[in-house]
mmCIF file of C-alpha atoms in Angstrom:
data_model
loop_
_atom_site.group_PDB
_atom_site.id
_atom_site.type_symbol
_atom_site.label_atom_id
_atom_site.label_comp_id
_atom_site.label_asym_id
_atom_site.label_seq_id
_atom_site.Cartn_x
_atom_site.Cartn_y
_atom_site.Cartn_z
ATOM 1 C CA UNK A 1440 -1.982 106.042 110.920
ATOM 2 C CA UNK A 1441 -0.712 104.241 114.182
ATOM 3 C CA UNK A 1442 2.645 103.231 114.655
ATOM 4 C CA UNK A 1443 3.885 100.078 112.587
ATOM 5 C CA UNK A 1444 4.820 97.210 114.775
ATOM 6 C CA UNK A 1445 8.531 95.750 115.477
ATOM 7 C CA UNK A 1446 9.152 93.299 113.158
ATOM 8 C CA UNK A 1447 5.996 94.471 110.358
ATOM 9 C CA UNK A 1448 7.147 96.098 107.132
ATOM 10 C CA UNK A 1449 5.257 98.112 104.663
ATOM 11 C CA UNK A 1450 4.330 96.524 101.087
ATOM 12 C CA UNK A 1451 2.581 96.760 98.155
ATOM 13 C CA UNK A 1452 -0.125 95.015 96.239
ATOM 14 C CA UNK A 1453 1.091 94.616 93.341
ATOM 15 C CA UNK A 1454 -1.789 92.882 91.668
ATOM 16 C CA UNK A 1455 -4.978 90.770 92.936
ATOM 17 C CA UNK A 1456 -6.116 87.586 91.061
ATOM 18 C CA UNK A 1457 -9.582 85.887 91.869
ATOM 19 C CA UNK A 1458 -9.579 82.201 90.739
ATOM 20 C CA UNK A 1459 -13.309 81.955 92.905
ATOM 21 C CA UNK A 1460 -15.602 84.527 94.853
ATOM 22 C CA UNK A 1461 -14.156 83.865 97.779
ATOM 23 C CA UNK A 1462 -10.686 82.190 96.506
ATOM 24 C CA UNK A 1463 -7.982 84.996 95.663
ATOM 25 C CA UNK A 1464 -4.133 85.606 95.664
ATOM 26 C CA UNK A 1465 -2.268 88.583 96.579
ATOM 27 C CA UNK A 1466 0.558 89.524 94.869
ATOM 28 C CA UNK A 1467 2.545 91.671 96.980
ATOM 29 C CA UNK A 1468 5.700 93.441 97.311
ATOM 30 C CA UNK A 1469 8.084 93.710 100.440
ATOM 31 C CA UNK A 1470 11.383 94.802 101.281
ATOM 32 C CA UNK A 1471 12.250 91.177 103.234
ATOM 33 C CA UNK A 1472 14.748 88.389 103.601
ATOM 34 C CA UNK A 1473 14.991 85.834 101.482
ATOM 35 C CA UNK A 1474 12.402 82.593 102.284
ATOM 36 C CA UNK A 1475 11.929 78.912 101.333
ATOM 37 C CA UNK A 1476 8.798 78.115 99.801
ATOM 38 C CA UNK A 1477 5.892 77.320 101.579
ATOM 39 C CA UNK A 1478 6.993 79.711 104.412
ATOM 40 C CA UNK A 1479 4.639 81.397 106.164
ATOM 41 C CA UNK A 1480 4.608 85.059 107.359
ATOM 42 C CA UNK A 1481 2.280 87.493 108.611
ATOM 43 C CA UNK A 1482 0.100 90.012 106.814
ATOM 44 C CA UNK A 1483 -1.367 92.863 108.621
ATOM 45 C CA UNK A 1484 -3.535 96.242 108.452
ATOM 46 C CA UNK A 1485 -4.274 98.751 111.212
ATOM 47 C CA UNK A 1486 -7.955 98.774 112.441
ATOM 48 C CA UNK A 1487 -8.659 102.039 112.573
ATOM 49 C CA UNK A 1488 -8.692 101.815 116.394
ATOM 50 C CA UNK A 1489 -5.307 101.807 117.026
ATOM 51 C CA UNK A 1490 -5.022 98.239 116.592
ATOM 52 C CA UNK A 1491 -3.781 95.744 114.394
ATOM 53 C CA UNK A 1492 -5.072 92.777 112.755
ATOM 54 C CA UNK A 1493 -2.225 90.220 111.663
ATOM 55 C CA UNK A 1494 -2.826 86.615 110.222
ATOM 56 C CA UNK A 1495 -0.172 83.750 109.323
ATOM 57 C CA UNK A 1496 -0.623 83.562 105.376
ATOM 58 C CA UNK A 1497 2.157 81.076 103.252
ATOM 59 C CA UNK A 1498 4.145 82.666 100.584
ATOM 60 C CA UNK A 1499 2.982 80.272 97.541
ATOM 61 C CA UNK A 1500 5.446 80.871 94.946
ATOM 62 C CA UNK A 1501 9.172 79.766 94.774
ATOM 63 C CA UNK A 1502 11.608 82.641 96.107
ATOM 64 C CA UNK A 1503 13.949 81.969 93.191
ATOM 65 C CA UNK A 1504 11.435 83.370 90.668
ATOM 66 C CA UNK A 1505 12.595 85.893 88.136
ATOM 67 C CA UNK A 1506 11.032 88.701 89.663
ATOM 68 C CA UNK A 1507 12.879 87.835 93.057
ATOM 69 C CA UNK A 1508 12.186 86.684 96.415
ATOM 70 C CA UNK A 1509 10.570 90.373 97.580
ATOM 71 C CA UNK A 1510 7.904 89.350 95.057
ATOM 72 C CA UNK A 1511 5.818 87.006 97.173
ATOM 73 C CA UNK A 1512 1.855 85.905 96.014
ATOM 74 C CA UNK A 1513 -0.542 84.530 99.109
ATOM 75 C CA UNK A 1514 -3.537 82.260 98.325
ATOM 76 C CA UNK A 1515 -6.312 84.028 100.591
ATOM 77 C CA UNK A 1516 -10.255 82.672 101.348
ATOM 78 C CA UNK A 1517 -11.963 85.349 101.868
ATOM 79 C CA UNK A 1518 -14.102 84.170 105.214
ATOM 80 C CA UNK A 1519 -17.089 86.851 105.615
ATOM 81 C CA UNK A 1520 -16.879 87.049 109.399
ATOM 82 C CA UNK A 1521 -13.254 87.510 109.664
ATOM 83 C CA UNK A 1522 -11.035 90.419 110.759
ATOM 84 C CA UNK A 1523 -8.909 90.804 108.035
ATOM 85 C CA UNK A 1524 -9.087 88.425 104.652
ATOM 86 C CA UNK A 1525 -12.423 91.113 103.321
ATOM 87 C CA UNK A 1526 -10.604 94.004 103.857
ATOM 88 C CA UNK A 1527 -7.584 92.306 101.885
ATOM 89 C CA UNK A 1528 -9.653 91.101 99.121
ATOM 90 C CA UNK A 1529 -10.678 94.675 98.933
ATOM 91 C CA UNK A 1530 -7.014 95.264 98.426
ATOM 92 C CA UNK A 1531 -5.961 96.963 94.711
ATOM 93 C CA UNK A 1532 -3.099 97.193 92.869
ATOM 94 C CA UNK A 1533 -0.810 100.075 94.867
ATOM 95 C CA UNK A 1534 -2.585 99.738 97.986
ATOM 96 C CA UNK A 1535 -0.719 99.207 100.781
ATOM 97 C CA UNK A 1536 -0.638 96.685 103.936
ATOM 98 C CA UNK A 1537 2.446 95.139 106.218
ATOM 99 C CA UNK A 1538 4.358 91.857 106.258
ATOM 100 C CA UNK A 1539 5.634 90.259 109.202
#
């Protein structure tokens, strides 16, 4: 694998939900700082070229949940044609990927 970016972090999928085909959320765990709801951050995979692809996603739920604020869950449409949201609906339970 390439070398994570400054300011990326590696996380886990804890779970997928689809509410539609293309409608899904992540539910993902991070080692990060504590947020306000609504906040955005960045999600991100390498490309397999040496790359990486990184999108602005908001964290949906409330930091002050009772699993904690490293627990965050994004609300992701899957757009055919773009870099990154198919390859994270293809995203399982254990999988990895990076927060910004």
């Amino acid at each position: 694998m390439t070398e994570i970016p400054h300011g990326l972090i590696k996380g886990v999928v804890l779970r997928r939900y689809d509410w539609t085909e293309r409608l899904f959320s992540l539910f993902v765990e991070a080692p990060i700082s504590a947020y306000q709801a609504g906040q955005f951050t960045k999600l991100a995979l390498p490309d397999g070229y040496g790359d990486w692809v990184r999108r602005a996603y908001s964290i949906v739920n409330n930091p002050k949940q009772t699993e904690g604020h490293q627990q965050m869950e994004f609300l992701i449409i899957a757009d055919e044609s773009g870099e990154l949201s198919p390859r994270l609906k293809a995203l399982n339970s254990g999988d990895e990927l990076f927060v910004g």
